[in-house]
Structures are given as C-alpha cells and as structure tokens.
XYZ file of C-alpha atoms in Angstrom:
595
model
C 159.212 -44.716 -41.488
C 157.206 -41.767 -40.135
C 157.695 -40.419 -36.617
C 154.561 -40.555 -34.444
C 155.702 -37.364 -32.696
C 156.052 -35.527 -36.007
C 152.665 -36.764 -37.232
C 151.001 -35.581 -34.003
C 152.778 -32.208 -34.182
C 151.708 -31.702 -37.818
C 148.090 -32.410 -36.883
C 148.205 -29.812 -34.078
C 149.873 -27.247 -36.334
C 147.166 -27.638 -38.998
C 144.442 -26.918 -36.407
C 146.327 -23.868 -35.107
C 146.942 -22.558 -38.628
C 143.239 -22.763 -39.468
C 142.310 -20.922 -36.257
C 144.800 -18.079 -36.827
C 143.724 -17.683 -40.467
C 140.063 -17.284 -39.465
C 140.971 -14.670 -36.842
C 143.062 -12.741 -39.395
C 140.175 -12.682 -41.883
C 137.727 -11.407 -39.242
C 140.050 -8.579 -38.164
C 140.668 -7.619 -41.797
C 136.925 -7.247 -42.434
C 136.523 -5.087 -39.318
C 139.327 -2.802 -40.565
C 137.465 -2.285 -43.849
C 134.292 -1.391 -41.981
C 136.185 1.132 -39.835
C 137.754 2.792 -42.891
C 134.840 2.955 -45.307
C 131.945 3.697 -42.920
C 133.014 7.345 -42.322
C 133.635 7.871 -46.062
C 130.191 6.631 -47.029
C 128.099 8.004 -44.146
C 130.327 10.969 -43.045
C 129.903 9.996 -39.394
C 131.476 7.855 -36.696
C 134.984 9.083 -37.536
C 135.940 10.008 -33.974
C 135.600 6.417 -32.724
C 136.175 4.258 -35.785
C 139.535 5.656 -36.953
C 141.343 5.145 -33.609
C 139.754 1.693 -33.414
C 141.033 0.862 -36.899
C 144.597 1.663 -35.819
C 144.351 -0.885 -33.009
C 142.836 -3.398 -35.419
C 145.677 -2.838 -37.908
C 148.187 -3.628 -35.154
C 146.241 -6.810 -34.316
C 146.073 -7.680 -38.014
C 149.835 -7.308 -38.460
C 150.432 -9.495 -35.398
C 148.125 -12.195 -36.817
C 149.864 -12.027 -40.216
C 153.222 -12.493 -38.490
C 151.860 -15.343 -36.362
C 150.410 -17.064 -39.445
C 153.781 -16.837 -41.187
C 155.555 -18.289 -38.148
C 153.101 -21.194 -37.897
C 153.525 -21.926 -41.621
C 157.301 -21.827 -41.267
C 157.136 -24.287 -38.374
C 154.843 -26.567 -40.381
C 157.307 -26.473 -43.296
C 160.122 -27.317 -40.887
C 158.211 -30.343 -39.521
C 157.514 -31.565 -43.055
C 161.206 -31.243 -43.872
C 162.173 -33.132 -40.705
C 159.793 -35.910 -41.720
C 161.337 -36.042 -45.190
C 164.858 -36.073 -43.724
C 163.995 -39.102 -41.567
C 162.588 -40.943 -44.590
C 165.663 -40.148 -46.680
C 168.043 -41.229 -43.936
C 166.184 -44.536 -43.563
C 166.111 -45.206 -47.310
C 169.757 -44.338 -47.903
C 171.014 -46.180 -44.816
C 169.045 -49.347 -45.550
C 169.402 -48.885 -49.340
C 165.637 -49.406 -49.366
C 164.544 -46.791 -51.881
C 160.794 -46.531 -52.305
C 159.468 -44.384 -55.113
C 155.890 -43.559 -56.034
C 154.769 -43.433 -59.691
C 154.798 -39.622 -59.374
C 158.414 -39.723 -58.160
C 159.443 -41.799 -61.153
C 157.484 -39.610 -63.567
C 159.080 -36.408 -62.209
C 162.497 -38.039 -62.422
C 161.932 -38.939 -66.067
C 160.866 -35.366 -66.885
C 163.880 -33.920 -65.053
C 166.288 -36.342 -66.708
C 164.971 -35.451 -70.175
C 166.410 -31.926 -69.717
C 169.899 -33.146 -68.841
C 172.990 -33.171 -71.032
C 174.218 -36.792 -70.859
C 176.856 -38.238 -73.181
C 176.591 -41.651 -74.873
C 179.062 -43.470 -72.644
C 177.982 -47.050 -71.866
C 178.527 -46.750 -68.113
C 175.328 -44.701 -67.590
C 173.102 -47.668 -68.461
C 175.518 -50.474 -67.602
C 175.847 -49.356 -63.973
C 172.244 -48.137 -63.573
C 173.467 -44.613 -62.841
C 170.720 -42.473 -64.357
C 167.770 -44.785 -64.865
C 164.694 -44.518 -62.592
C 165.513 -45.996 -59.164
C 169.209 -45.859 -60.055
C 172.176 -44.413 -58.162
C 171.662 -40.815 -59.238
C 168.040 -40.745 -58.106
C 169.121 -42.197 -54.757
C 171.614 -39.338 -54.317
C 169.750 -36.459 -55.930
C 166.771 -35.994 -53.626
C 165.900 -32.433 -54.671
C 164.140 -31.067 -57.734
C 166.878 -28.644 -58.772
C 167.811 -29.353 -62.393
C 171.042 -27.341 -62.135
C 172.452 -29.417 -59.265
C 171.404 -32.631 -61.051
C 173.403 -31.542 -64.104
C 176.328 -30.767 -61.781
C 176.195 -34.331 -60.390
C 175.991 -35.756 -63.915
C 179.079 -33.768 -64.872
C 180.929 -35.225 -61.874
C 179.867 -38.735 -62.931
C 181.283 -38.472 -66.438
C 183.762 -41.166 -67.403
C 186.665 -38.811 -68.164
C 190.084 -39.566 -66.587
C 190.776 -38.056 -63.167
C 194.000 -37.675 -61.217
C 194.534 -38.768 -57.627
C 194.615 -35.119 -56.581
C 191.275 -34.368 -58.258
C 189.493 -37.266 -56.535
C 191.045 -36.402 -53.177
C 189.960 -32.803 -53.653
C 186.397 -33.943 -54.305
C 186.502 -36.204 -51.263
C 187.788 -33.399 -49.044
C 184.887 -31.182 -50.069
C 182.335 -33.905 -49.335
C 184.007 -34.748 -46.020
C 183.933 -31.133 -44.874
C 180.149 -31.144 -45.212
C 179.463 -34.741 -44.123
C 181.484 -34.375 -40.919
C 180.406 -30.802 -40.205
C 178.732 -29.920 -36.894
C 175.700 -28.412 -38.650
C 175.022 -31.182 -41.158
C 171.282 -31.312 -40.367
C 170.937 -27.604 -41.042
C 172.788 -28.089 -44.318
C 170.149 -30.609 -45.416
C 167.670 -27.710 -45.591
C 169.364 -26.707 -48.833
C 168.534 -30.029 -50.456
C 165.013 -30.128 -49.023
C 163.939 -26.974 -50.833
C 163.575 -27.761 -54.542
C 164.402 -24.871 -56.837
C 163.438 -24.673 -60.482
C 164.811 -21.260 -61.502
C 167.570 -21.785 -64.043
C 170.780 -19.785 -64.217
C 169.754 -18.530 -67.681
C 166.426 -17.115 -66.484
C 168.173 -15.427 -63.554
C 170.596 -13.828 -65.991
C 167.684 -12.388 -67.987
C 166.113 -10.953 -64.833
C 169.322 -9.208 -63.844
C 169.606 -7.450 -67.224
C 166.081 -5.986 -67.263
C 165.844 -2.380 -66.077
C 163.009 -1.687 -63.603
C 163.140 2.131 -63.499
C 163.590 4.318 -66.594
C 164.324 7.473 -64.628
C 164.599 8.173 -60.910
C 162.764 11.471 -61.515
C 159.513 9.544 -61.854
C 160.047 7.971 -58.452
C 160.494 11.392 -56.842
C 157.383 12.671 -58.625
C 155.342 9.868 -57.105
C 156.822 10.630 -53.683
C 155.779 14.296 -54.067
C 152.217 13.250 -54.952
C 151.984 11.107 -51.830
C 153.260 13.962 -49.651
C 150.386 16.046 -50.952
C 148.071 13.103 -50.328
C 149.125 12.823 -46.688
C 148.571 16.558 -46.176
C 145.050 16.100 -47.544
C 144.479 13.135 -45.212
C 145.311 15.324 -42.247
C 143.033 18.072 -43.545
C 140.244 15.551 -44.022
C 140.600 14.237 -40.480
C 140.574 17.760 -38.999
C 137.843 19.334 -41.112
C 135.686 16.332 -41.925
C 135.555 17.377 -45.582
C 134.138 14.935 -48.131
C 136.800 15.430 -50.837
C 138.413 12.163 -49.725
C 136.741 10.116 -52.506
C 138.038 12.546 -55.171
C 141.539 12.262 -53.698
C 141.422 8.466 -53.789
C 140.426 8.681 -57.458
C 143.728 10.459 -58.078
C 145.561 7.290 -57.055
C 143.890 5.350 -59.871
C 144.995 8.059 -62.316
C 148.649 8.259 -61.268
C 149.213 4.500 -61.108
C 149.137 3.664 -64.852
C 151.051 6.857 -65.720
C 153.810 6.247 -63.168
C 153.983 2.498 -63.846
C 155.018 3.200 -67.447
C 158.327 4.481 -66.083
C 158.548 2.837 -62.655
C 157.746 -0.719 -63.724
C 155.840 -2.139 -60.767
C 154.373 -5.106 -62.636
C 157.766 -6.027 -64.108
C 159.148 -5.806 -60.577
C 156.546 -8.332 -59.441
C 157.794 -10.762 -62.112
C 161.373 -9.945 -61.091
C 160.560 -10.694 -57.468
C 158.794 -13.956 -58.379
C 161.842 -15.048 -60.367
C 164.075 -14.721 -57.336
C 161.626 -15.990 -54.724
C 162.378 -19.716 -55.049
C 166.110 -19.105 -54.831
C 165.707 -16.725 -51.924
C 163.646 -19.198 -49.894
C 166.615 -21.528 -49.989
C 169.292 -18.859 -49.604
C 167.549 -17.318 -46.610
C 167.492 -20.679 -44.812
C 171.095 -21.577 -45.537
C 172.954 -18.261 -45.804
C 174.568 -18.649 -42.369
C 175.500 -22.276 -42.968
C 176.890 -21.424 -46.421
C 178.977 -18.643 -44.937
C 180.299 -20.837 -42.111
C 181.323 -23.582 -44.553
C 182.880 -20.987 -46.852
C 185.037 -19.825 -43.925
C 185.922 -23.431 -43.061
C 186.812 -24.255 -46.685
C 188.978 -21.149 -46.875
C 190.790 -22.112 -43.672
C 191.419 -25.688 -44.872
C 192.332 -24.479 -48.388
C 189.526 -26.409 -50.061
C 188.356 -24.831 -53.347
C 184.708 -24.227 -52.492
C 182.405 -21.225 -51.956
C 185.126 -18.583 -52.327
C 182.714 -16.096 -53.930
C 180.588 -16.031 -50.765
C 183.471 -14.489 -48.816
C 184.338 -11.848 -51.393
C 182.913 -8.338 -51.489
C 182.801 -7.061 -55.064
C 182.123 -3.319 -55.433
C 180.871 -3.270 -51.857
C 178.363 -6.075 -52.542
C 178.498 -8.848 -49.934
C 176.468 -12.048 -50.101
C 174.714 -11.770 -46.721
C 173.804 -8.084 -47.084
C 172.446 -8.641 -50.587
C 170.329 -11.603 -49.517
C 168.900 -9.596 -46.629
C 168.008 -6.737 -48.982
C 166.501 -9.139 -51.532
C 164.482 -10.705 -48.729
C 163.147 -7.293 -47.678
C 162.110 -6.469 -51.244
C 160.395 -9.807 -51.835
C 158.613 -9.599 -48.497
C 157.472 -6.027 -49.175
C 156.229 -6.724 -52.712
C 154.500 -9.819 -51.386
C 152.109 -7.513 -49.513
C 149.903 -7.730 -52.618
C 148.956 -11.245 -51.555
C 146.979 -9.707 -48.692
C 144.492 -7.502 -50.516
C 143.070 -5.835 -47.412
C 146.352 -4.725 -45.899
C 147.768 -3.824 -49.323
C 144.865 -1.462 -50.063
C 145.222 0.254 -46.690
C 148.994 0.696 -46.938
C 148.963 1.880 -50.552
C 146.345 4.482 -49.763
C 148.850 6.095 -47.385
C 152.350 5.565 -48.844
C 153.862 4.846 -52.327
C 154.659 1.285 -51.293
C 155.226 -0.408 -54.661
C 157.081 2.547 -56.139
C 159.490 2.777 -53.231
C 160.332 -0.946 -53.283
C 160.645 -0.959 -57.073
C 163.285 1.766 -56.760
C 165.144 -0.307 -54.150
C 164.887 -3.395 -56.381
C 166.455 -1.464 -59.266
C 169.285 -0.275 -57.028
C 169.917 -3.861 -55.891
C 169.731 -5.180 -59.467
C 172.490 -2.826 -60.561
C 174.705 -3.995 -57.696
C 173.996 -7.719 -58.256
C 174.297 -7.788 -62.039
C 177.922 -8.973 -62.033
C 178.124 -11.079 -58.873
C 174.795 -12.843 -58.329
C 175.295 -15.439 -61.065
C 178.623 -16.429 -59.508
C 176.821 -17.063 -56.225
C 174.122 -19.124 -57.941
C 176.677 -21.217 -59.844
C 178.729 -21.795 -56.693
C 175.564 -22.706 -54.816
C 174.601 -25.230 -57.515
C 177.988 -26.910 -57.094
C 177.662 -26.660 -53.321
C 174.249 -28.350 -53.415
C 175.678 -31.240 -55.442
C 178.420 -31.649 -52.821
C 175.831 -31.351 -50.032
C 173.776 -34.158 -51.603
C 176.867 -36.364 -51.774
C 177.725 -35.526 -48.166
C 174.205 -36.377 -46.981
C 174.290 -39.628 -48.914
C 177.713 -40.441 -47.413
C 176.624 -39.567 -43.873
C 173.611 -41.875 -44.204
C 175.773 -44.879 -45.170
C 176.340 -46.152 -41.646
C 178.393 -49.191 -42.705
C 180.317 -47.406 -45.442
C 183.904 -46.158 -45.532
C 185.837 -43.359 -47.158
C 187.869 -44.957 -49.963
C 191.620 -44.475 -50.195
C 192.837 -43.208 -53.558
C 196.232 -44.742 -54.349
C 198.712 -42.659 -56.312
C 200.309 -45.803 -57.766
C 200.117 -48.097 -60.815
C 196.747 -49.771 -61.316
C 195.785 -51.436 -58.059
C 192.520 -52.295 -56.343
C 191.648 -53.809 -52.972
C 187.983 -54.022 -52.028
C 186.663 -55.805 -48.951
C 183.015 -56.306 -48.095
C 181.781 -54.618 -51.278
C 177.994 -54.248 -51.350
C 175.623 -53.162 -54.109
C 174.302 -49.668 -53.199
C 170.844 -50.252 -54.700
C 170.012 -53.651 -53.201
C 168.152 -53.440 -49.846
C 170.447 -54.149 -46.893
C 168.394 -57.186 -45.833
C 169.110 -58.891 -49.169
C 172.559 -57.675 -50.192
C 175.562 -60.040 -50.165
C 179.089 -58.649 -49.857
C 182.167 -59.804 -51.787
C 185.887 -59.027 -51.896
C 188.119 -58.252 -54.852
C 191.814 -57.683 -55.400
C 193.615 -56.615 -58.582
C 197.120 -55.407 -59.411
C 199.454 -55.220 -62.380
C 201.717 -58.130 -61.359
C 199.817 -61.213 -60.190
C 196.120 -60.325 -60.579
C 195.813 -58.094 -63.629
C 192.678 -59.678 -65.050
C 189.998 -61.502 -63.089
C 188.155 -64.020 -65.286
C 184.830 -64.885 -63.660
C 182.882 -67.939 -64.777
C 179.655 -69.186 -63.293
C 176.168 -70.475 -63.766
C 173.210 -68.354 -64.807
C 171.694 -66.035 -62.165
C 174.597 -66.708 -59.795
C 175.611 -63.041 -59.375
C 178.342 -62.356 -61.952
C 176.718 -59.283 -63.519
C 175.593 -57.936 -60.152
C 179.151 -58.179 -58.848
C 180.475 -56.171 -61.808
C 177.877 -53.484 -61.135
C 178.650 -53.553 -57.414
C 182.303 -52.825 -58.081
C 181.581 -50.298 -60.832
C 179.064 -48.256 -58.827
C 181.333 -48.135 -55.783
C 184.202 -46.916 -57.960
C 181.903 -44.220 -59.366
C 181.101 -43.189 -55.776
C 184.832 -43.018 -55.070
C 185.337 -40.767 -58.102
C 182.513 -38.531 -56.842
C 184.321 -38.149 -53.519
C 181.611 -39.975 -51.557
C 181.657 -42.871 -49.122
C 181.464 -46.371 -50.605
C 179.457 -49.416 -49.593
C 182.334 -51.551 -48.316
C 184.479 -52.238 -45.270
C 187.596 -51.220 -47.219
C 188.329 -49.836 -50.661
C 191.759 -48.768 -51.897
C 192.094 -48.044 -55.590
C 193.946 -46.068 -58.209
C 192.075 -43.148 -59.829
C 190.513 -45.389 -62.450
C 188.484 -44.464 -65.439
C 185.578 -46.951 -65.208
C 184.958 -48.665 -68.574
C 181.985 -50.990 -68.950
C 180.378 -53.404 -71.370
C 177.477 -55.034 -69.545
C 174.255 -54.444 -71.453
C 173.861 -55.107 -75.173
C 171.156 -53.367 -77.164
C 170.587 -52.650 -80.827
C 171.510 -49.102 -81.833
C 168.539 -48.078 -83.991
C 169.928 -44.562 -84.455
C 173.125 -45.879 -86.001
C 171.573 -49.027 -87.541
C 173.913 -51.299 -85.572
C 173.226 -54.866 -84.474
C 173.687 -55.915 -80.863
C 176.919 -57.716 -81.677
C 178.390 -54.859 -83.691
C 177.478 -52.355 -80.951
C 179.378 -54.538 -78.487
C 182.403 -54.769 -80.804
C 182.538 -50.980 -81.163
C 182.270 -50.533 -77.398
C 185.019 -53.108 -76.728
C 187.267 -51.378 -79.259
C 186.785 -48.099 -77.376
C 187.523 -49.852 -74.057
C 190.750 -51.353 -75.395
C 191.936 -47.987 -76.712
C 191.159 -46.239 -73.411
C 192.913 -49.005 -71.452
C 196.056 -48.347 -73.461
C 195.977 -44.538 -73.224
C 194.779 -44.136 -69.598
C 194.976 -46.245 -66.441
C 191.478 -47.706 -66.329
C 189.447 -50.571 -64.939
C 187.336 -52.550 -67.394
C 184.169 -54.459 -66.458
C 183.053 -56.744 -69.282
C 180.081 -59.066 -68.915
C 179.755 -62.226 -71.053
C 182.228 -61.137 -73.696
C 181.162 -61.563 -77.353
C 177.922 -63.268 -76.378
C 176.315 -62.283 -79.684
C 178.260 -64.669 -81.935
C 178.895 -68.421 -82.314
C 180.884 -70.479 -79.780
C 184.030 -70.983 -81.864
C 184.503 -67.363 -82.924
C 183.500 -66.095 -79.481
C 186.244 -68.191 -77.840
C 188.955 -67.156 -80.317
C 187.890 -63.499 -80.212
C 187.752 -63.445 -76.397
C 191.211 -65.005 -76.079
C 192.770 -62.426 -78.401
C 190.925 -59.527 -76.763
C 191.871 -60.523 -73.200
C 195.492 -60.912 -74.345
C 195.393 -57.334 -75.668
C 193.997 -56.106 -72.341
C 196.731 -57.920 -70.408
C 199.311 -56.023 -72.443
C 197.814 -52.657 -71.471
C 198.603 -50.780 -68.195
C 195.001 -51.260 -67.030
C 193.285 -53.947 -64.957
C 189.786 -55.380 -64.874
C 187.240 -58.178 -64.786
C 185.675 -60.280 -67.535
C 182.778 -62.704 -67.057
C 181.995 -65.569 -69.407
C 180.118 -68.842 -69.792
C 182.969 -70.275 -71.867
C 184.835 -72.538 -69.449
C 187.560 -72.983 -72.063
C 188.662 -69.396 -71.455
C 189.617 -70.302 -67.894
C 192.568 -72.260 -69.308
C 194.277 -68.979 -70.228
C 195.740 -68.837 -66.696
C 198.178 -71.548 -67.808
C 199.707 -69.097 -70.277
C 199.246 -65.859 -68.397
C 200.240 -65.873 -64.736
C 198.555 -62.511 -64.073
C 195.139 -63.841 -65.128
C 193.174 -65.302 -62.213
C 190.085 -67.510 -62.319
C 187.197 -67.047 -59.901
C 183.559 -68.073 -60.086
C 180.002 -67.901 -58.788
C 178.050 -71.136 -58.475
C 174.771 -72.660 -57.313
C 173.815 -75.815 -55.442
C 170.815 -78.087 -55.857
C 168.743 -78.746 -52.734
C 165.464 -80.663 -52.888
C 165.289 -80.123 -56.630
C 165.763 -76.353 -56.336
C 168.712 -74.158 -57.253
C 170.192 -72.294 -54.297
C 172.503 -69.296 -54.793
C 174.757 -67.836 -52.122
C 176.084 -65.068 -54.440
C 179.585 -65.436 -52.975
C 182.603 -65.290 -55.245
C 184.976 -68.262 -54.969
C 188.457 -69.143 -56.237
C 189.033 -71.118 -59.444
C 186.894 -71.734 -62.522
C 183.265 -72.755 -62.120
C 183.045 -76.549 -61.621
C 179.546 -76.844 -63.138
C 176.880 -75.134 -65.230
C 173.119 -74.937 -64.801
C 171.655 -73.977 -68.196
C 170.207 -77.465 -68.899
C 168.860 -77.658 -65.361
C 167.065 -74.314 -65.758
C 165.542 -75.446 -69.075
C 164.386 -78.707 -67.525
C 162.883 -77.026 -64.445
C 160.923 -74.598 -66.621
C 159.596 -77.426 -68.799
C 161.322 -76.403 -72.004
C 161.875 -80.092 -72.829
C-alpha cells in the first residue's frame, strides 16, 4: 500500500531535482567560458577571472543542493519501501514480482545450504518462503548468516535465549526505524573482495607524492606570474600536467585508488547512514552484556570505527569529484587533488588492514539480527516464545502459518510432553490441513530458534532440534526411489531423536509402500520414537494406527475433518480430539468424475 503523501512528495522532488541539475550545467558551462576565453584570446582577464570565482562558488552550492535533493529522494523511496514491508510482514501478504523471484533464485544459488530435509519441508528457502519474507535486502553475506542460524543443529536453552535477547534489543529499541536503513541499502561487496582491496598497496614510495606536491607549488607560482604579467606560457604549463600524470601514476596509483574507492563505496553508503545507530546499539549491548558489536567499541592501534568511516567517507567523496568533469578539470589544474587523496587512502588502508574485516563481519551478523528484529516488530499479533530449560515439552496456543495471508489463516493449538502427550497421531481426510499444521508448527519453532517472535498467542517449548519428513521426492543424484529416500530420512530422524532432545514432524508415514507393510512399519517406527526422549507429531491416513493409544497411554489421537454441505466439501482447518470419524477419498474421486 503506497502513501499518497509520499507519492506526491516524490513527484515534487523529481521536478526540483531536474531544475537544479539544469542550473548546475548552465553554471558549469559559464565557468569554462570564463577560464578558456582569456587563454585563447589573451583578453578579458580582468573581468572574467573574478567572475569565474563567483561562478565556482555558485557551482559548488548547486552541487551540494543536488546531492541533498537526491539524498531526500532516496530517503522517501526507503520510507515507501518500509511501509510496504511492514504491511506485507504484518498481514503475511507477501507480493513478489517475477524480477523479485528471479533475483532471489540467483542469490540463493550462491549460498552454502546443507541437505537437511527441513529446508524444503518447511518452505524455508524456496521462492516466497520464510527466508525471503525475512531477508528483504540484497546482501548475500547477511543471507548466508541467516541460513547459518537456520541450520538444524542442536541448540541449548542459553543459545536460543541469547539470540532472542539480541533480536529484542533491536526490535524494542527507540531508533528501530533508523535501524531499518541498514536493511534498505543492499550491498553486494563480499568479505573476500574487501580483503583483497585492503592488501593492495596504493603508493610505492611517499617520495613520489612529495615530488608531485613540489611540481604543483611551482605551478601555482606560475599561475600568479601569469595573472600579473599576462604572459601566454600558460598553455605550455598546462601541457606539463599531461606529462607528469602518467609518470607519477606509475608510483602513486590513482587509477587503482579509484577501483579501491569503488570497492568500498557500497559498504560506506550503508555505514555512513547507520554508524551512529550501530554505535548506540553497541553501547547498549555492552551495558546489557549481550555479545554483539563489541568490535565497534574497541580502538585497535588508535583506529576507531567512527573516525575511520569519516575518513573513508572523505576519501570517497573527494575521489568522486571525477564524476563532475568540469569541476574536476578546474580543481586539478590548481592542486594535486588525486595524488593527495591517494596518499590519504594508502595511510587509511594501512590502519584498516587488520580491523576493517572484523567490522564488516560483525555488521553482517548485525544486519541478520536487524532483519529478524524488523520482522518481529512487524508481527503485531505475535509473541516472544518462552524457551523452557526442561525435558521435552511444548505448549502452543493460537499457532498461525507465517506465510498464509492473515485474512485466510486459521489458528490451532498444540500440547506435547514426555508423560501424557509424547506423540500426537493426526488422522484426517485429504486437504483438511494436516500437512499445513505440521509446517505451521515447524516454521514457528524455527522462528523461535532464530530468536524472533512467533505467529501465536503463546508458545513455550524446549530448545528442540526440528526434524521433518514432509515432502517425498526421488533422489536422482543418489539414484534413490521416493520410498527409499523417505526410509533413509526416517532413520536419521530416529537416530537424532535418541541422541538429542528433538521434535519430529512426519507427514503420511511410509506412504510409498503397500497398506499392510505401511501399517506394520509405522507401528514399529512410532514405538521406537515413543522410547526416545523426544516428542513429535505423525500424520497418517491409516485409521488402524489410531488404535495404538490403547497400548501406549502417551500417544494421543487428534484429527482434521471436512463436512459435506450442498454436495460440496467444507473445511474448517481446525484440529479436533480423537481419530478422524470419516474419510473423503472416494467422495473426491466421485466429485471429479473419476468413476
């Protein structure tokens, strides 16, 4: 939903930006006339040179004004994007264009993702999945950081609480909107490329820099002589600049510095906007003893984060003068602009070589936490889950699927423990909501492990490892059938349930084999799970399995069902107690005209 005020403001800003740009171009052309007319015609110097100084001042003012207008336009565009993101995440109404999905696929192809089943089973990484809903920036490094947090590996109560504390600090912070600027500025520079930049020398010897300075001193003396005497040797003097440039650049590497500056520019745009907010949260984390952003408070060898960013900003801004050809030519005819800033860049590079990568890595982690905090803050009806430092236990009330639009989603409750409700056996008719409920619970538990808010009115759970078996596909790489792939996955789940406190989510167990062997296999497998320290849910169409509650008191039957109204199946998607009283497979076949 776009704001009418923002749309109107953007329209006005575009008109103003066009007007200022035209004025800047006109003044720049007048400056050139003022400078080159006396050189060519050897007259008019008395009036034109003083006039050019006034025009240069006006030109600089217009350049500054253009930059300010562009900054304000960028801010309005970011505000517009923030409103859209807040609406989508709050209403779980994620709308993606084909370009969005294509960019996501390209970004995901670069990621290091293990072969655990939960990525596909819970729709975590697929297009329009949970990760795309959370990761709203184009930074590959922060995406990999989120993926690492989502891995299935066991976590302790302390680790999850620590993650939650970090997310809470940002989500509940007084400057949360300012923090969103970090995630609204995509950044594509990798840590590896930054490392290469920091190791490349920009100046072979400082003596060359001083030699260039000496040449320019002589040049300025000649300028003064030219202005006083009106001599025409000015053109010969300018020719000397073209001679010294390639010679000096061999040792004072201006063009390499331009590449160096470009490599840092994307990162700096983000750092410049968020340096104060990063520092304030670093102070807050330090005060509350939360392990986050410590490197931003340290000063290594006299190198502080804020001072270094300011210096880097000055260098990038100065070297960016090349983008304005007119002003660049005027300035470089007077002072050794590029050489001076290359020397400062080299000095900064030597100071940053050991500490900058630590800042970048901490910022990558910080961005991942910031994305989780923004996602959490936008869940208006969500809650912070409570991590229980106790044997396997789970209480979830009002659980909702995070990826189903709010106007369609149906909430459900669940309760599991190791004494009376160790395994929940869910039966039900086709399309009634069994698989969706497993994903609802699984995704919310993943959010809990990330330290984020969950889509529920209450969630209390042990620090589970989330084990899933929901989707069955052939493994062409390993030449495995669908059934054998499932068997291997279930074997892994059983082993993990024995070695670590986990929650298992198994959909339509052993669906790939015949009825008799499926029933026997499922009974033996569920018995093995009941003997482990873990808890979980199993769905099935085999109503005979529901009779296992007569032998095992800690196995509980629940179901999803449909009703027939006016010849149509109606689903309420609400979980109910007991085994399913009916099935609908024959009804579906009949309604679709199969027989």
